[in-house]
XYZ file of C-alpha atoms in Angstrom:
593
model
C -26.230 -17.520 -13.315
C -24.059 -20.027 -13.141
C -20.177 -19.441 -14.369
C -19.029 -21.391 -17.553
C -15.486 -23.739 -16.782
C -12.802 -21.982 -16.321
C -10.206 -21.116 -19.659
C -6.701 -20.214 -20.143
C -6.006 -16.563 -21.103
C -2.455 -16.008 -20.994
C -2.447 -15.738 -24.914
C -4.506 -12.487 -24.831
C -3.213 -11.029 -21.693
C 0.474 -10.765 -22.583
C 1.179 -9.736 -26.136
C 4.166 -12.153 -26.197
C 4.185 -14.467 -28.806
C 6.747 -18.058 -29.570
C 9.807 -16.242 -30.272
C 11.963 -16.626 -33.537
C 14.805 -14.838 -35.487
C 14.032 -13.779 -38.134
C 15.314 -15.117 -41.733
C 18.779 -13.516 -41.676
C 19.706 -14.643 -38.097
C 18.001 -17.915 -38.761
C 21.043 -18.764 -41.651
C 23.152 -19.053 -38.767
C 21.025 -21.163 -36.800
C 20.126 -24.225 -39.405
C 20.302 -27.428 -37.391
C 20.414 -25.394 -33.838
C 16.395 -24.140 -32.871
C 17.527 -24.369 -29.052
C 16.279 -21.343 -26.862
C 17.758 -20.060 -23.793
C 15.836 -21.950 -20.026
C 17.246 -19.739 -17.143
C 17.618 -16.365 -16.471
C 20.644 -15.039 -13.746
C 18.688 -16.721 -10.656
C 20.965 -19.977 -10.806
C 23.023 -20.242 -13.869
C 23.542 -23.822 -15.030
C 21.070 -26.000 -13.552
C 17.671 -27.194 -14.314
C 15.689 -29.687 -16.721
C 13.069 -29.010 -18.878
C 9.831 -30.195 -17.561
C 8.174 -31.774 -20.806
C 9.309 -35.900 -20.485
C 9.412 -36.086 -24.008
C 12.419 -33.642 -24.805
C 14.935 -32.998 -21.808
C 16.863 -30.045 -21.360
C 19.894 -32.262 -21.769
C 19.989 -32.236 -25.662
C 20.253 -29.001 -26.115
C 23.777 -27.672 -27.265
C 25.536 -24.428 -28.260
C 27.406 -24.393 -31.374
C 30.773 -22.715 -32.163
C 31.471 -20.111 -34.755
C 32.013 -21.116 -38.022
C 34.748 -20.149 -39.749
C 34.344 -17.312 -42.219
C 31.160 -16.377 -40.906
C 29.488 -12.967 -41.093
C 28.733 -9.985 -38.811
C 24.961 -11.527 -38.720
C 25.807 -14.591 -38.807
C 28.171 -14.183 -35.505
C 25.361 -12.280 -34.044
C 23.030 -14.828 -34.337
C 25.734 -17.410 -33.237
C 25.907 -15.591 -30.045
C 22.329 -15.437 -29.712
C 21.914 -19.119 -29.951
C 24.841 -20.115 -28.053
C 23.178 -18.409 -24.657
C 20.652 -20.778 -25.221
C 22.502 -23.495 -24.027
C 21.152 -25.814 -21.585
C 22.099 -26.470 -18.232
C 23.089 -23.161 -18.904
C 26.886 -22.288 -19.713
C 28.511 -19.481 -21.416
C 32.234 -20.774 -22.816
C 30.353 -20.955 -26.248
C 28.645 -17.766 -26.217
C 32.017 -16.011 -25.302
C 33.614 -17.656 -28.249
C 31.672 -14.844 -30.483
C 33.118 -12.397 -28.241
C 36.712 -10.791 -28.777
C 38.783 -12.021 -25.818
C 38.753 -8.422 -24.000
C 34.708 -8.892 -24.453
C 34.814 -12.273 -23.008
C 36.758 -11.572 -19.824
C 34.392 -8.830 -19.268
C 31.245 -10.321 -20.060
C 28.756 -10.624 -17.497
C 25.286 -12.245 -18.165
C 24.071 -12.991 -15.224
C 23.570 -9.260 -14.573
C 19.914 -9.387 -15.726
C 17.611 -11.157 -18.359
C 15.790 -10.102 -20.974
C 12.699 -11.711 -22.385
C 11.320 -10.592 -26.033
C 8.737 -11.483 -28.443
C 10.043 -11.354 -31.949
C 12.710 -9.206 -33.572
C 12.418 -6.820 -36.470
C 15.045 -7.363 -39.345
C 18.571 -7.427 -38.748
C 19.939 -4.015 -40.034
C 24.043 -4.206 -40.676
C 26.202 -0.542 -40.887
C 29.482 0.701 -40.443
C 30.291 -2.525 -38.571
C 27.431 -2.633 -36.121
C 24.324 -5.101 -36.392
C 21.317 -4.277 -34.548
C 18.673 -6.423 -33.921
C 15.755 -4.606 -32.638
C 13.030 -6.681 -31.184
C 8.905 -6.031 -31.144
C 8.719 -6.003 -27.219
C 10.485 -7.207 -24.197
C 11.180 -7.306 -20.711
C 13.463 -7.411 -18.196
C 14.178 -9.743 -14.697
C 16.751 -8.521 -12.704
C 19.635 -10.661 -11.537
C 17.762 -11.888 -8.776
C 14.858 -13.072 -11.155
C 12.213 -10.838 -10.087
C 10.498 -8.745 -13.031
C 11.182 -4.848 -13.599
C 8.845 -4.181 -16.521
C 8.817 -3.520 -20.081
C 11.801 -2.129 -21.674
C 11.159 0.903 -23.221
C 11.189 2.162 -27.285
C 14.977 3.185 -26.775
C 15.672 0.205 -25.555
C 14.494 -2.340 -27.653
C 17.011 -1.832 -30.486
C 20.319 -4.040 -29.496
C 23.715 -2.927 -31.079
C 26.180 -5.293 -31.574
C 29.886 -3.492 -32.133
C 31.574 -6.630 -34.766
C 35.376 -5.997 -35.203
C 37.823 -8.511 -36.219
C 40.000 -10.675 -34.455
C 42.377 -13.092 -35.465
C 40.740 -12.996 -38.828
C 37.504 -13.435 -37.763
C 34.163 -11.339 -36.784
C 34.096 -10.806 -33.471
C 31.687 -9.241 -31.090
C 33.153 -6.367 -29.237
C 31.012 -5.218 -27.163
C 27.907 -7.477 -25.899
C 25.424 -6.100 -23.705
C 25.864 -7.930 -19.699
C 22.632 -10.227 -20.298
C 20.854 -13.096 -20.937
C 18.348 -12.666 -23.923
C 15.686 -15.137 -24.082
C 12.905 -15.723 -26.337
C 9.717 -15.686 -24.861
C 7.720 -18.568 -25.880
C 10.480 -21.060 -24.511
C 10.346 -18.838 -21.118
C 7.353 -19.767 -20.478
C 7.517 -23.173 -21.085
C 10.890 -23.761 -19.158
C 10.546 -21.263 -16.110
C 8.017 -20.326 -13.543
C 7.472 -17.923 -10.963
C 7.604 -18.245 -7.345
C 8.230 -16.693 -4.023
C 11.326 -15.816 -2.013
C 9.942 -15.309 1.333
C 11.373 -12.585 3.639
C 10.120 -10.647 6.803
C 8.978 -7.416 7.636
C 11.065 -4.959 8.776
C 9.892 -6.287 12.674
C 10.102 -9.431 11.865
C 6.170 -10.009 12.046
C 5.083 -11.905 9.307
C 6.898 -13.708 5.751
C 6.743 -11.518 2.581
C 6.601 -13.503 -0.782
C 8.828 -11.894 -3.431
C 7.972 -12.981 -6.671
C 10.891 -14.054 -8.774
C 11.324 -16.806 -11.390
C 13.083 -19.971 -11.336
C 13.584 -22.948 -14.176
C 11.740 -25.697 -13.652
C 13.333 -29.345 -13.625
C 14.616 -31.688 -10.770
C 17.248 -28.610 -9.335
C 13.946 -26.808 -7.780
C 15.506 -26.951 -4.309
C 18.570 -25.737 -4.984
C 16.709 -22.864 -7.364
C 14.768 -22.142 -4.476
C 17.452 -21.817 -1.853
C 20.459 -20.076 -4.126
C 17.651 -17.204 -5.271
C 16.455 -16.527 -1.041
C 20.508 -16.310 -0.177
C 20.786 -13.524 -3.060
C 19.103 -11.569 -0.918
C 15.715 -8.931 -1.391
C 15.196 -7.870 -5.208
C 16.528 -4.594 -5.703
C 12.698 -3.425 -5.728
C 12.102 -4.566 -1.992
C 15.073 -3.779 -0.453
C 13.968 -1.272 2.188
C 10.423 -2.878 2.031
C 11.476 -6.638 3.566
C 14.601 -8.211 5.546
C 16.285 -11.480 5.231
C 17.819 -13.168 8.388
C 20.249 -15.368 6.160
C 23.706 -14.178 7.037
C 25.003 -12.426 3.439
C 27.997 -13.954 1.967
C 26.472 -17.464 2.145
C 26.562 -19.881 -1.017
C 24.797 -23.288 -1.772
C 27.608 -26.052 -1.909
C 27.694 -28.031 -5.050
C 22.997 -28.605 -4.966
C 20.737 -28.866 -2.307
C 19.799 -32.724 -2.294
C 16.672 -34.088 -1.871
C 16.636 -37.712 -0.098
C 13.815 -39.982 -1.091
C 12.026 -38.770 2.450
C 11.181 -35.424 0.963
C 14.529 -33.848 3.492
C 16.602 -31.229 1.712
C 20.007 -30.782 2.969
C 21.043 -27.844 2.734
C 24.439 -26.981 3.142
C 25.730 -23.539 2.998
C 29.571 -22.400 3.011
C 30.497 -18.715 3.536
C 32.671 -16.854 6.412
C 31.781 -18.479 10.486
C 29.510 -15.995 11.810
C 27.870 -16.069 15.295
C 24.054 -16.799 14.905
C 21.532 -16.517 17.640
C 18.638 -19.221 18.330
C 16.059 -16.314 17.516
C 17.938 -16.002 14.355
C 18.405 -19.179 13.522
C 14.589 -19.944 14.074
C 13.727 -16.887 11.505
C 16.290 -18.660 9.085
C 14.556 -22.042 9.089
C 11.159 -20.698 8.606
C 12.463 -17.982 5.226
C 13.654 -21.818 3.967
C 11.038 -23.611 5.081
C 8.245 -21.354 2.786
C 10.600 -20.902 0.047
C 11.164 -24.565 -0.156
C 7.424 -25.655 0.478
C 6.667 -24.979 -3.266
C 8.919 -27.695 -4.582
C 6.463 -30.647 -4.057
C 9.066 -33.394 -2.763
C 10.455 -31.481 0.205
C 9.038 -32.223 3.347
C 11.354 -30.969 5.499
C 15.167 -29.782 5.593
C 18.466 -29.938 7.467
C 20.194 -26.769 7.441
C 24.277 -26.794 8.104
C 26.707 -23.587 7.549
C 30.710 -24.647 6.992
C 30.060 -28.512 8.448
C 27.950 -27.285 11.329
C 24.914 -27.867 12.045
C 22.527 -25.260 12.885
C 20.523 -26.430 15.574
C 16.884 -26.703 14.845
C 14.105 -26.078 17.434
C 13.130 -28.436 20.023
C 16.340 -30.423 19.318
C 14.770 -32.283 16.334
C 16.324 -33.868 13.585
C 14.363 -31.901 10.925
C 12.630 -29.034 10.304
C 9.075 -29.630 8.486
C 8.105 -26.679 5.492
C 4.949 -26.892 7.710
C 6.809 -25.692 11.009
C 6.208 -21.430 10.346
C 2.787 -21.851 9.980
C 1.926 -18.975 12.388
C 4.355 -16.078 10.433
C 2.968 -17.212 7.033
C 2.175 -14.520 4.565
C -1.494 -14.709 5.014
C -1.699 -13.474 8.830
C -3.360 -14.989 11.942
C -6.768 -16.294 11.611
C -8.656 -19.273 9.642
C -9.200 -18.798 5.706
C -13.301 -19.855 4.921
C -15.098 -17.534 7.276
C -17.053 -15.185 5.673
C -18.609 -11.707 6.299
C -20.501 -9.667 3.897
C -23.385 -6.990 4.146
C -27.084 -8.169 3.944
C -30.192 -5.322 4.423
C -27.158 -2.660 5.651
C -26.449 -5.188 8.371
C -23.075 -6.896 8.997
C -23.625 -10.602 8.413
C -20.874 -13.414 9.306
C -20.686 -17.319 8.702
C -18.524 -20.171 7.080
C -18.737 -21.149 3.742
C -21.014 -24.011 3.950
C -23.718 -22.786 6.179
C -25.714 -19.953 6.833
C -25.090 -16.331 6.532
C -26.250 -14.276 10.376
C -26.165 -10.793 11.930
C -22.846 -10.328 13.542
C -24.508 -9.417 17.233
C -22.036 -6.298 17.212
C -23.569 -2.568 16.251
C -23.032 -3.406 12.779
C -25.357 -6.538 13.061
C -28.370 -4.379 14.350
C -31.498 -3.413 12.299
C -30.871 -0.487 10.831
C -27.056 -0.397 10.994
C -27.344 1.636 7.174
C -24.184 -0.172 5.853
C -22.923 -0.520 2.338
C -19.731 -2.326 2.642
C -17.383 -3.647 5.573
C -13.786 -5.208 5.944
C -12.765 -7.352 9.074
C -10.006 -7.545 10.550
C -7.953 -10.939 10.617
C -8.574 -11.694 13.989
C -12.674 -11.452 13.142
C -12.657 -9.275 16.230
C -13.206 -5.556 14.870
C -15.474 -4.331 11.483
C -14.939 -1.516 9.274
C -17.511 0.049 8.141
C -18.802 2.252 4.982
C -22.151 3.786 5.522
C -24.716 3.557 2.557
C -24.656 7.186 1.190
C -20.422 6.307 1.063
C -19.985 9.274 3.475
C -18.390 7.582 6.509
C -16.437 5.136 7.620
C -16.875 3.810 11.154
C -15.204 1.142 13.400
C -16.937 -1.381 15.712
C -16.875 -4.644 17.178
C -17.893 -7.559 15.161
C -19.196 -9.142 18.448
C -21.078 -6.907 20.917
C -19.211 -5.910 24.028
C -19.951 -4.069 26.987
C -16.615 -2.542 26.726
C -17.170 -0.637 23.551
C -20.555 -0.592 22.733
C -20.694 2.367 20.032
C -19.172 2.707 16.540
C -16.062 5.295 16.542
C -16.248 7.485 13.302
C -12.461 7.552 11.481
C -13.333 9.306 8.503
C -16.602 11.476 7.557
C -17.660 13.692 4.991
C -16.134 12.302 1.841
C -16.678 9.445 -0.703
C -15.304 6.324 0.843
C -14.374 2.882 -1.247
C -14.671 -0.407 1.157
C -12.043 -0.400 3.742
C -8.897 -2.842 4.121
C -7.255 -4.256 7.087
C -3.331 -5.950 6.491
C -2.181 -8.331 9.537
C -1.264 -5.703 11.708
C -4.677 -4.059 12.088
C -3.843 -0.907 10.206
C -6.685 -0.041 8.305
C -6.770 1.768 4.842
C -9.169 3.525 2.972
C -9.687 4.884 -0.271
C -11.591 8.732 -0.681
C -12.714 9.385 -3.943
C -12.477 12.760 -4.086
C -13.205 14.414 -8.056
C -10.348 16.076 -7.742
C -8.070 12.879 -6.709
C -8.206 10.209 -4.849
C -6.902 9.949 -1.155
C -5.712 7.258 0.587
C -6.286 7.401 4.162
C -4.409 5.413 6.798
C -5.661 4.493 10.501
C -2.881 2.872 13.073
C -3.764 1.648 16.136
C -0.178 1.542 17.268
C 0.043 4.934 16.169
C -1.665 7.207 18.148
C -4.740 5.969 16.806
C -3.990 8.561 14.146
C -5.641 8.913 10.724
C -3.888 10.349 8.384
C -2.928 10.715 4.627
C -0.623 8.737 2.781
C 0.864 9.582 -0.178
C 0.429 6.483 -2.997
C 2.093 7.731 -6.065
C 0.015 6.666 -8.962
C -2.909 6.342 -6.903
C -3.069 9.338 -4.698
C -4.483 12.493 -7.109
C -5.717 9.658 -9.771
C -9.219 8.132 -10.661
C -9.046 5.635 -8.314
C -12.166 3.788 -7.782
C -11.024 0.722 -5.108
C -7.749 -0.218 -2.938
C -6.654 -3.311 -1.658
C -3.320 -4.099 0.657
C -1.874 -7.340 0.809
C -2.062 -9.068 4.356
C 1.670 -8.774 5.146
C 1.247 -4.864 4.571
C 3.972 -4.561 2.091
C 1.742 -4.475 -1.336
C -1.072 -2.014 -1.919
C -3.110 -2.310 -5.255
C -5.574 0.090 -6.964
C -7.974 0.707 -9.597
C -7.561 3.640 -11.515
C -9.955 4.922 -14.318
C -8.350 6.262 -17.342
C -9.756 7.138 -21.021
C -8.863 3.731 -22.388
C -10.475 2.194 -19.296
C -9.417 0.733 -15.531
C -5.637 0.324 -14.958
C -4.402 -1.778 -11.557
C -1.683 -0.009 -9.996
C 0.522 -1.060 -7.345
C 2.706 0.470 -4.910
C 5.193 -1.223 -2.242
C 4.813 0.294 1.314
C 7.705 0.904 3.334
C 7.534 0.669 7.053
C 9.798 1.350 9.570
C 11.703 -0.486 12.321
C 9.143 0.384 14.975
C 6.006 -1.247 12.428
C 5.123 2.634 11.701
C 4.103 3.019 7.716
C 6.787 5.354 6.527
C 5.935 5.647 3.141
C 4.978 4.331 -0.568
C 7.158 3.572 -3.454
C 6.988 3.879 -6.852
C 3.975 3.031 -9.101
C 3.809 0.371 -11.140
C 1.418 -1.210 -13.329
C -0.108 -4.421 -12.430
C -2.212 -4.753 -15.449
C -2.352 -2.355 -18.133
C -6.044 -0.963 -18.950
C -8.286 -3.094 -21.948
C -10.898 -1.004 -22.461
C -12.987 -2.293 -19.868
C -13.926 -1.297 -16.201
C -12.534 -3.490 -13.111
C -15.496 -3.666 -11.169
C -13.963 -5.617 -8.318
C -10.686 -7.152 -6.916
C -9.370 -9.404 -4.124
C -6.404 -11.134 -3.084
C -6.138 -14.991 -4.352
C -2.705 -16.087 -3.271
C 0.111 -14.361 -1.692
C 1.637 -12.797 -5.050
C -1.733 -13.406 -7.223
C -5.199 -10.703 -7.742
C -8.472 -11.480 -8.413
C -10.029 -8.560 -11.000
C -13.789 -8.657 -11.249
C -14.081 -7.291 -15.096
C -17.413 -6.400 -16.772
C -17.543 -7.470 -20.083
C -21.231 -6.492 -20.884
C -22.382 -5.154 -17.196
C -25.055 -6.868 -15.893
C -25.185 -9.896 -18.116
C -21.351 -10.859 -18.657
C -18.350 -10.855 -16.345
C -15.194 -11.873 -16.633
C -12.643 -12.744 -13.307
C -8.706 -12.900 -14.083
C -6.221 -14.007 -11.701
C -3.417 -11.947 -12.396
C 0.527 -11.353 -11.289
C 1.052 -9.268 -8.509
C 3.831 -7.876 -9.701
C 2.749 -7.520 -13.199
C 4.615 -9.808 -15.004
C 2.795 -11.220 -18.026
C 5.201 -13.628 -19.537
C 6.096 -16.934 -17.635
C 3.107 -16.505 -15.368
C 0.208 -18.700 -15.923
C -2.939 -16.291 -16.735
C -6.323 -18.015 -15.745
C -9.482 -16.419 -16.885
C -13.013 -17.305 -16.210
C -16.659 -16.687 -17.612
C -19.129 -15.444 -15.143
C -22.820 -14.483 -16.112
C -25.594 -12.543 -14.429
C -25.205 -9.530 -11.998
C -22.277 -10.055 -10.158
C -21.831 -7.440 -7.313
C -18.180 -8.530 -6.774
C -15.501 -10.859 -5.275
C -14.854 -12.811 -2.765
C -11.192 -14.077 -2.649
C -8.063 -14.793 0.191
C -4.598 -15.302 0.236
C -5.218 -18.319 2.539
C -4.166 -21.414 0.333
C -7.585 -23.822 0.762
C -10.092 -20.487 0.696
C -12.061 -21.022 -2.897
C -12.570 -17.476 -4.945
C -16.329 -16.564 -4.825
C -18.486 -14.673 -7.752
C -20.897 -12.943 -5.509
C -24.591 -12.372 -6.579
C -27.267 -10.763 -4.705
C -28.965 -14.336 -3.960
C -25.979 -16.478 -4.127
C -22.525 -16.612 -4.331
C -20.728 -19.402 -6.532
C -17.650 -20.965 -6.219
C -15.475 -20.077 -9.553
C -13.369 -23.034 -10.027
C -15.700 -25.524 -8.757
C -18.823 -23.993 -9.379
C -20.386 -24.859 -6.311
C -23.835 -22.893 -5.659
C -24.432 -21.312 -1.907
C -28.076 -19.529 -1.927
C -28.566 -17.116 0.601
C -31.528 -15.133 2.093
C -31.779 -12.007 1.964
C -29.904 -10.534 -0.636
C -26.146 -10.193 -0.048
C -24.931 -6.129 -0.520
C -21.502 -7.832 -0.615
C -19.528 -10.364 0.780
C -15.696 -11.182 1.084
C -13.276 -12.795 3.421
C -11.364 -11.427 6.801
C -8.586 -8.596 5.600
């Protein structure tokens, strides 16, 4: 029952592989084996993180003289490769009307191995195996597609050499050193009301210019996929100066240059705390001075600094502690921490007889959604009984109902399985107290089997049966100015299906899922933390062994909450592998949300 240590997966979860040219490109590249380290996100800076071999002694090479279509192709592919990254070598394979319009840092592209070099009628096109794209941000967009994986390079002659003509306005990096040199983190924005920090996934080179990574990506402003869905208070137009230095205190300075513009306190205070999450993942900054054009902007509380720790309260994870638990015992609502004992909430749901098959909670552990055994209703109650409401309201009946969700703003959603698509229900209690339909694309009218929405309400995430088995879809969720959900984007796949059937997910982090997969149900189990975005490449995969009947997850975006396999007499800590036993047998169990 117990789950075996935890292993690496990222090998069989993306089918990117270490990256080489192949034999004819490679003539070109004797002596040179360097591979590109950044993508667009901030061009020219960074180190590579292995002690042994720094970034430093990498170099771009010329053209040779004489060389040959391929040859110059390969060249060119090389030279990008330089590290810190600069492109006055790359552009030397270029004809000079190519090089002055040249523009790399307008996304990158990431691939796994390239076909044979074909050469006609003075084009050479390198196709490559698979690959995909950031945008110039850094955030992922997906696999490219068939058409696009072939690259044609138009080779004229110049001043009696080959010469590229027209190169495509990108970086093109080989996967297997992407992974090694770059990693992905969050550029935190607000909610259209300013309610709560969004992460936004993007990735960054590591190496000692983390900071100024960091800070240069969150002044670039929302992905082009979340514009709409988040807002930045950082004035646009603003640049890093030369880095953001970090003194031996842990205090970034940051100081920005860009046109004078008038900023409130309020804004100001929303500025420092976008910063002050973004800049919490590099490990040596404590805290940060922030000055625009020589001026200081004043900090709260007239302090010196501003501590990463300071926005606590509009973190992505919402209001409310991280380890308490709740979870369904004999169709009764149940509550507790982690380390002790498992009770009937003394709500309606906690009562004898309360006939319930799964529940959600809603951050502030005040109010309970509930799912009835047959799956037939879904009701809403107090977690702790009051005299002001002491009955259950019914929001949905007569359907098929998957366990509820709460996000930080206590909108609930629910998931009908209906056979001839799924619905997705919403309930507001800003908005009229209405329930209503929202349309998910790739969810809505699909198999879908379970839902789950991100606290910050900006992410939803499904599982979707199809004939080669259970995909995870997501969806971003636009709401308006007023905090009113207006409505979904456009699918996208979070991870692809394998055959197998996703009997369970949860949030982990801010920008990572939990998927509860059932290798051989009822004896083997397997739990994958995953991208929330679906990027594959660059992000660290972890995959664990879990054995027995597990009935599902238990998992939270809060940073110290450990991710729970969930048994029917226990519940186990994954990483650690720490044993709880409980009596009587758990239905289900999971965190607040």
């Amino acid at each position: 029952m117990r789950p075996a240590a935890p292993r690496r997966s990222a090998a069989r979860r993306s089918s990117v592989a270490l990256a080489v040219l192949v034999a004819v490109l490679a003539l070109a590249l004797v002596g040179c084996t360097s591979l590109p380290t950044s993508g667009p996100v901030v061009p020219g800076r960074g180190a590579d993180h292995g002690a042994t071999r720094r970034a430093s002694d990498i170099d771009a090479r010329p053209p040779l003289s004489g060389a040959s279509r391929t040859e110059v192709v390969a060249g060119f592919l090389d030279a990008m490769t330089a590290w810190p990254v600069q492109t006055s070598v790359a552009k030397q394979y270029l004809t000079a009307e190519a090089a002055a319009g040249w523009d790399p840092e307008q996304e990158t592209i990431v691939y796994s191995d390239s076909l044979p070099v074909r050469e006609s009628a003075g084009t050479v096109s390198v196709r490559l195996t698979a690959a995909d794209r950031l945008d110039a941000v850094g955030a992922w967009r997906g696999a490219m597609t068939t058409d696009e994986l072939t690259l044609d390079f138009r080779v004229s002659i110049e001043d009696g050499q080959y010469r590229i003509a027209d190169p495509p306005d990108a970086l093109v990096v080989p996967a297997g050193w992407f992974r090694q040199r770059h990693r992905q983190v969050s550029l935190y924005y607000f909610d259209p009301i300013a309610q709560i920090l969004v992460p936004e996934p993007v990735f960054v080179p590591e190496g000692d210019q983390l900071a100024t990574s960091l800070v240069s990506g969150l002044l670039a402003g929302p992905p082009p996929r979340a514009r709409g869905v988040v807002r930045s208070f950082l004035p646009s137009g603003l640049t890093v100066g030369l880095s953001v230095p970090v003194d031996d205190a842990g205090v970034a300075d940051i100081a920005l240059v860009g046109e004078p513009q008038a900023i409130t306190a309020q804004q100001a205070e929303l500025m420092l705390a976008q910063l002050a999450w973004t800049l919490r993942q590099d490990p040596s900054v404590t805290a940060l001075r922030v000055s625009i054009d020589g001026t200081d902007l004043p900090l709260p509380g007239g302090v010196s600094q501003y501590s990463v720790e300071a926005a606590a309260v509009l973190g992505p994870a919402g209001p409310g502690g991280g380890r308490t638990l709740f979870g369904v015992s004999q169709g009764r609502l149940v509550t507790g921490s982690i380390d002790g004992d498992l009770v009937p909430a003394t709500g309606v749901f906690g009562d004898e007889g309360a006939g319930l098959d799964s529940v959600a909670v809603a951050l502030d552990n005040q109010q309970a959604a509930a799912v009835d055994l047959d799956g037939g209703r879904v009701r809403l109650a107090r977690v702790q009984r009051s005299a002001a409401e002491p009955a259950a309201q019914t929001l949905l009946s007569g359907g098929r109902y998957a366990r509820p969700a709460f996000d930080h703003a206590d909108r609930l959603w629910v998931l009908e399985r209906r056979r001839e698509g799924a619905v997705v229900w919403l309930y507001d209690p800003q908005d009229e107290d209405v329930v209503r339909a929202v349309r998910v694309p790739g969810i809505t009218g699909s198999r879908a089997r379970e839902l789950v929405v991100s606290r910050d309400g900006t992410r939803l995430v499904g599982i979707v049966r199809t004939p080669e088995g259970d995909r995870a879809v997501g969806a971003r969720v636009l709401i308006g100015g007023r905090g009113q959900v207006q409505r979904a984007g456009r699918p996208f796949v979070v991870r692809e299906a394998e055959g197998s059937r996703v009997t369970d997910l949860a949030w982990s982090g801010p920008i990572r899922l939990g998927l509860l997969t059932a290798t051989a149900p009822g004896k083997l189990y397997e739990v994958d933390v995953v991208a929330a975005d679906g990027a594959t490449v660059g992000v660290d995969v972890m995959s664990t062994i879990v054995t027995g009947k597990v009935r599902g997850l238990a998992a939270s975006p809060v940073e110290d909450a450990p991710m729970l396999a969930v048994y029917a007499d226990q519940y186990i800590d994954v990483v650690r592998q720490e044993r709880h036993a409980v009596d009587p047998e758990l239905t289900q169990l999971d965190y607040t949300g």
